[in-house]
XYZ file of C-alpha atoms in Angstrom:
361
model
C -4.076 10.672 108.056
C -1.437 10.298 110.739
C 0.937 7.319 110.878
C 2.542 6.067 114.057
C 5.939 4.656 113.066
C 8.577 2.972 115.195
C 11.783 4.960 114.710
C 15.078 3.221 115.517
C 17.973 5.678 115.068
C 20.610 2.919 115.335
C 24.247 3.533 116.215
C 27.379 4.784 114.488
C 26.219 7.147 111.743
C 22.634 5.942 112.219
C 21.300 8.788 114.381
C 22.452 11.568 112.045
C 21.125 9.740 108.963
C 17.842 9.155 110.745
C 17.535 12.818 111.751
C 18.113 13.932 108.149
C 15.598 11.381 106.865
C 12.924 12.407 109.352
C 13.302 16.036 108.266
C 12.792 15.085 104.618
C 9.847 12.770 105.266
C 8.079 15.354 107.392
C 8.595 17.934 104.637
C 6.612 15.671 102.289
C 3.430 16.736 104.078
C 2.654 13.322 105.540
C 1.851 13.398 109.252
C 4.047 11.074 111.313
C 4.067 10.245 115.000
C 7.491 8.808 115.745
C 7.757 6.140 118.430
C 11.507 6.391 119.100
C 13.208 3.176 120.266
C 16.897 2.608 120.950
C 18.751 -0.480 119.759
C 22.318 -1.374 118.908
C 25.717 -1.391 120.481
C 25.066 1.817 122.445
C 22.346 0.216 124.597
C 24.255 -2.977 125.421
C 25.626 -1.684 128.737
C 22.233 -0.467 129.965
C 19.976 -3.237 128.665
C 22.298 -6.227 128.356
C 21.131 -6.751 124.792
C 21.378 -4.741 121.558
C 17.714 -5.493 120.849
C 15.535 -4.774 123.898
C 12.105 -6.378 123.937
C 10.573 -2.881 123.999
C 11.764 -2.387 120.412
C 9.966 -5.501 119.221
C 6.851 -4.550 121.198
C 6.821 -1.141 119.515
C 7.053 -2.635 116.014
C 4.304 -5.123 116.813
C 2.080 -2.228 117.909
C 2.829 0.073 114.995
C 3.363 -2.539 112.241
C 5.909 -0.318 110.470
C 9.409 0.800 111.457
C 12.103 3.031 110.004
C 15.537 1.996 111.159
C 19.050 3.390 110.992
C 22.088 1.118 110.598
C 23.274 -0.894 113.593
C 26.776 -2.263 114.202
C 27.302 -6.030 113.958
C 30.541 -7.268 115.562
C 32.678 -9.411 113.228
C 33.638 -12.875 114.469
C 32.590 -12.299 118.074
C 29.975 -10.689 120.294
C 26.237 -10.664 119.657
C 24.667 -11.840 116.416
C 23.227 -9.346 113.975
C 20.362 -7.199 115.276
C 19.029 -7.171 111.730
C 18.870 -10.968 111.638
C 17.200 -11.019 115.071
C 14.547 -8.540 113.912
C 13.810 -10.585 110.819
C 13.448 -13.810 112.764
C 11.439 -12.315 115.655
C 8.955 -10.596 113.343
C 8.968 -13.182 110.523
C 10.199 -10.616 108.005
C 10.812 -13.216 105.323
C 11.223 -10.842 102.389
C 14.231 -8.532 102.064
C 13.567 -6.069 99.237
C 16.493 -4.050 97.901
C 16.014 -1.751 94.902
C 19.143 -0.788 92.966
C 18.353 2.132 90.670
C 20.732 4.449 88.832
C 20.286 8.214 89.107
C 21.671 10.818 86.731
C 24.683 12.537 88.256
C 26.128 9.526 90.066
C 29.528 8.571 88.595
C 28.864 5.000 87.385
C 29.669 2.841 84.380
C 26.085 1.838 83.563
C 22.987 3.975 83.063
C 19.316 3.004 83.192
C 19.789 0.293 85.805
C 16.583 -0.473 87.694
C 16.826 -3.792 89.530
C 14.810 -4.942 92.522
C 16.261 -7.784 94.582
C 14.074 -10.137 96.630
C 16.234 -11.964 99.165
C 14.835 -14.758 101.315
C 15.438 -13.762 104.933
C 14.732 -16.701 107.206
C 16.947 -19.634 106.342
C 19.881 -20.763 104.159
C 23.300 -20.377 105.816
C 21.929 -17.447 107.843
C 19.585 -19.707 109.810
C 22.100 -19.696 112.664
C 22.456 -23.472 112.844
C 26.161 -23.697 113.616
C 28.409 -26.203 115.324
C 31.623 -24.906 116.846
C 35.018 -26.473 116.279
C 35.867 -29.134 118.872
C 32.500 -29.229 120.659
C 31.140 -32.650 121.547
C 27.993 -32.083 119.494
C 30.121 -31.067 116.504
C 32.157 -34.257 116.677
C 28.952 -36.252 117.041
C 27.478 -34.562 113.972
C 30.625 -35.260 111.937
C 30.394 -38.930 112.888
C 26.674 -39.061 112.050
C 27.196 -37.462 108.638
C 29.777 -40.077 107.694
C 27.456 -42.833 108.911
C 24.389 -41.472 107.103
C 25.795 -40.600 103.686
C 29.445 -41.588 103.602
C 30.901 -38.079 103.441
C 33.956 -37.586 105.616
C 34.418 -34.243 107.334
C 37.682 -33.398 109.059
C 37.346 -33.370 112.835
C 38.988 -29.923 113.007
C 35.996 -28.371 111.239
C 33.300 -25.932 112.208
C 29.952 -26.620 110.546
C 27.044 -24.476 109.388
C 23.781 -26.069 108.215
C 21.980 -24.738 105.118
C 18.205 -25.381 105.248
C 16.039 -24.462 102.246
C 12.322 -25.142 102.742
C 9.308 -25.255 100.468
C 7.434 -22.940 102.851
C 9.931 -20.076 102.974
C 11.025 -20.424 99.364
C 7.453 -20.125 98.139
C 6.920 -17.050 100.313
C 9.819 -15.123 98.780
C 9.065 -16.369 95.257
C 5.438 -15.283 95.477
C 6.489 -11.899 96.888
C 8.807 -11.374 93.901
C 6.231 -12.333 91.291
C 3.470 -10.320 92.977
C 5.749 -7.286 93.039
C 6.499 -7.758 89.346
C 2.798 -7.832 88.497
C 1.824 -4.862 90.674
C 4.698 -2.688 89.448
C 4.529 -3.531 85.739
C 7.850 -5.339 85.754
C 8.719 -7.541 82.805
C 10.867 -10.365 84.160
C 11.820 -12.369 87.250
C 15.228 -14.060 87.463
C 15.797 -16.811 90.035
C 19.415 -17.226 91.157
C 20.841 -20.479 92.512
C 23.711 -22.980 92.527
C 21.526 -25.969 91.745
C 24.194 -27.594 89.605
C 26.141 -28.323 92.816
C 23.658 -28.116 95.708
C 20.917 -30.208 94.163
C 18.782 -30.756 97.270
C 18.750 -27.158 98.554
C 19.308 -24.802 95.636
C 17.810 -27.480 93.407
C 14.624 -27.302 95.459
C 14.596 -23.499 95.260
C 14.958 -23.621 91.460
C 12.211 -26.240 91.102
C 9.825 -24.149 93.203
C 10.686 -21.000 91.230
C 9.845 -22.703 87.946
C 6.560 -23.935 89.406
C 5.702 -20.475 90.732
C 6.420 -18.926 87.329
C 3.640 -21.037 85.789
C 1.152 -19.096 87.931
C 2.313 -15.794 86.399
C 2.400 -16.353 82.630
C 2.429 -12.601 81.987
C 5.885 -12.333 83.608
C 8.956 -13.620 81.788
C 10.931 -16.082 83.904
C 14.532 -17.214 83.746
C 17.093 -18.727 86.092
C 20.827 -18.115 86.445
C 23.581 -19.938 88.292
C 24.956 -17.490 90.843
C 28.528 -17.259 89.504
C 27.291 -16.672 85.968
C 24.817 -14.139 87.353
C 27.656 -12.124 88.864
C 29.437 -12.026 85.515
C 26.271 -11.058 83.638
C 25.518 -8.269 86.098
C 28.895 -6.603 85.628
C 28.669 -7.023 81.839
C 25.166 -5.591 81.412
C 22.909 -5.102 84.443
C 20.150 -3.563 82.331
C 19.142 -7.045 81.149
C 17.748 -7.783 84.633
C 14.604 -6.576 86.335
C 13.380 -8.436 89.450
C 15.844 -10.905 90.966
C 14.873 -13.489 93.590
C 17.462 -15.435 95.587
C 18.115 -17.496 98.702
C 19.521 -15.616 101.685
C 23.301 -15.690 101.220
C 23.311 -14.997 97.474
C 20.815 -12.200 98.056
C 23.085 -10.566 100.605
C 26.084 -10.697 98.276
C 24.362 -9.722 95.036
C 22.492 -6.819 96.610
C 25.850 -5.233 97.455
C 27.136 -5.997 93.967
C 24.084 -4.329 92.424
C 24.420 -1.373 94.781
C 27.957 -0.921 93.470
C 26.629 -0.831 89.917
C 24.439 2.196 90.723
C 26.900 4.187 92.823
C 27.401 2.324 96.079
C 25.611 1.593 99.311
C 24.936 5.297 99.814
C 22.062 5.047 97.316
C 20.909 1.517 98.215
C 17.667 1.385 100.243
C 16.064 -1.691 101.711
C 13.039 -3.149 103.431
C 12.335 -6.287 105.419
C 8.702 -7.250 105.025
C 6.510 -10.026 106.366
C 2.790 -10.691 106.428
C 2.223 -8.374 109.418
C 5.219 -6.080 109.854
C 7.663 -4.072 107.753
C 11.020 -2.541 108.701
C 12.667 -0.066 106.338
C 16.423 0.504 106.515
C 19.442 1.328 104.347
C 21.522 -1.550 103.024
C 24.807 -0.169 104.345
C 26.347 -0.568 107.791
C 26.848 1.811 110.691
C 30.359 3.099 109.774
C 31.243 3.966 113.388
C 34.475 5.716 112.370
C 32.350 8.464 110.775
C 30.036 8.853 113.771
C 29.141 12.466 114.510
C 31.154 13.838 111.579
C 28.158 15.002 109.483
C 29.803 13.289 106.520
C 27.798 10.179 105.614
C 25.409 9.995 102.686
C 21.774 9.928 103.930
C 20.290 9.017 100.538
C 19.966 5.274 101.204
C 17.993 5.843 104.380
C 15.893 8.528 102.691
C 15.132 6.157 99.805
C 14.175 3.542 102.399
C 11.762 6.186 103.675
C 10.417 6.518 100.134
C 9.804 2.772 100.112
C 7.992 3.166 103.428
C 5.781 5.900 102.009
C 4.776 3.637 99.133
C 4.119 0.790 101.569
C 1.754 3.136 103.438
C 0.014 4.059 100.191
C 1.388 7.627 100.182
C 2.471 7.476 96.533
C 2.275 11.207 95.844
C 4.542 12.008 98.781
C 6.922 9.197 97.811
C 7.201 10.521 94.259
C 7.743 14.067 95.553
C 10.639 12.992 97.779
C 12.287 10.742 95.175
C 12.010 13.386 92.462
C 13.614 15.996 94.700
C 16.403 13.588 95.610
C 17.024 12.751 91.952
C 17.228 16.460 91.102
C 19.713 17.147 93.889
C 21.866 14.215 92.781
C 21.737 15.289 89.133
C 22.687 18.875 89.983
C 25.638 17.647 92.031
C 26.053 20.772 94.163
C 24.741 19.424 97.463
C 25.806 15.796 97.631
C 28.072 13.793 99.932
C 31.614 12.831 99.004
C 30.778 9.308 97.763
C 28.597 10.675 94.947
C 31.434 12.762 93.504
C 34.472 11.792 91.420
C 37.631 11.213 93.460
C 39.233 14.423 92.198
C 36.195 16.545 93.097
C 35.335 15.467 96.617
C 36.586 18.606 98.318
C 33.290 20.314 97.477
C 31.124 17.624 99.122
C 28.547 18.736 101.688
C 27.493 17.066 104.912
C 24.561 14.869 105.876
C 22.419 17.720 107.187
C 23.128 19.929 104.161
C 21.993 17.182 101.786
C 18.672 17.018 103.633
C 18.275 20.797 103.474
C 18.847 20.822 99.714
C 16.254 18.086 99.158
C 13.689 19.868 101.310
C 14.206 23.096 99.350
C 13.590 21.202 96.096
C 10.400 19.737 97.519
C 9.165 23.145 98.642
C 9.816 24.624 95.202
C 8.179 21.743 93.303
């Protein structure tokens, strides 16, 4: 069977990671037809937007996309392309596995956590009011009138919506994943002790959802305590489900526990479409240097293979990657101890080593 996949190389280090990943995925024996689409900072001048409508049209046609990292300006410029993709395609579920592999210099072994981050709302909903704007001052006045809370007039404001609809979507996705993948436990993360009407709602819905899955152990953790517990012993956790902001933060924390963002894949999945991409950013300062670790994007490709039902190919690729990491001869600098990084190999060489392992399997 042949799969037509939207391929978005991205910018910064994205194109070289994408090229390495395509080589590895094609070596798995699965037949791909790549529908290449450009997005990101490099197309701004030509298209006037980092996310041309042709990209969205391609994903809607093909249903599945593999994407390289794309630069998001900090504090100015366009909003995140990733956020725009999620909202445009209703990709409400951000799935980020954090799994330890032998050979990666880390403190903890046997970590295998899968994070389910709600994608559509919370503080990332984009409902913001700029300092000094008339509508901001009006909102500040209305808030004091409605509930008595005084906000300083020199404030910017961001609104945090948490809905029953979107919370139930991400909660059900987490529990369904746990059942289908023989996972033992789901942990819901929140700050319901303080934000009783938003995080409190999320926690209430999580407890209700858990009743529908009695075979899965359920617990909840306050987000600050969760951070402490993760760095004490991450092996006590299995599937973690969180609102948007906490999910963004804790997925990076968990990636650090297993070796960093270089081994942290991700997927954004909705009812109709799925976009697979590494968790890390575009690292433009390393662009074209053949230096960046392609493992996270390759593991995102493994997730894509499983999404397509190509489990044998997915296992072949992941096993070869694990063997290359464990051997430690053909890995990028970030997977080596600080005093041993001189022997690191480049992005393309990592891909070659993985392909050779696959061919000799």
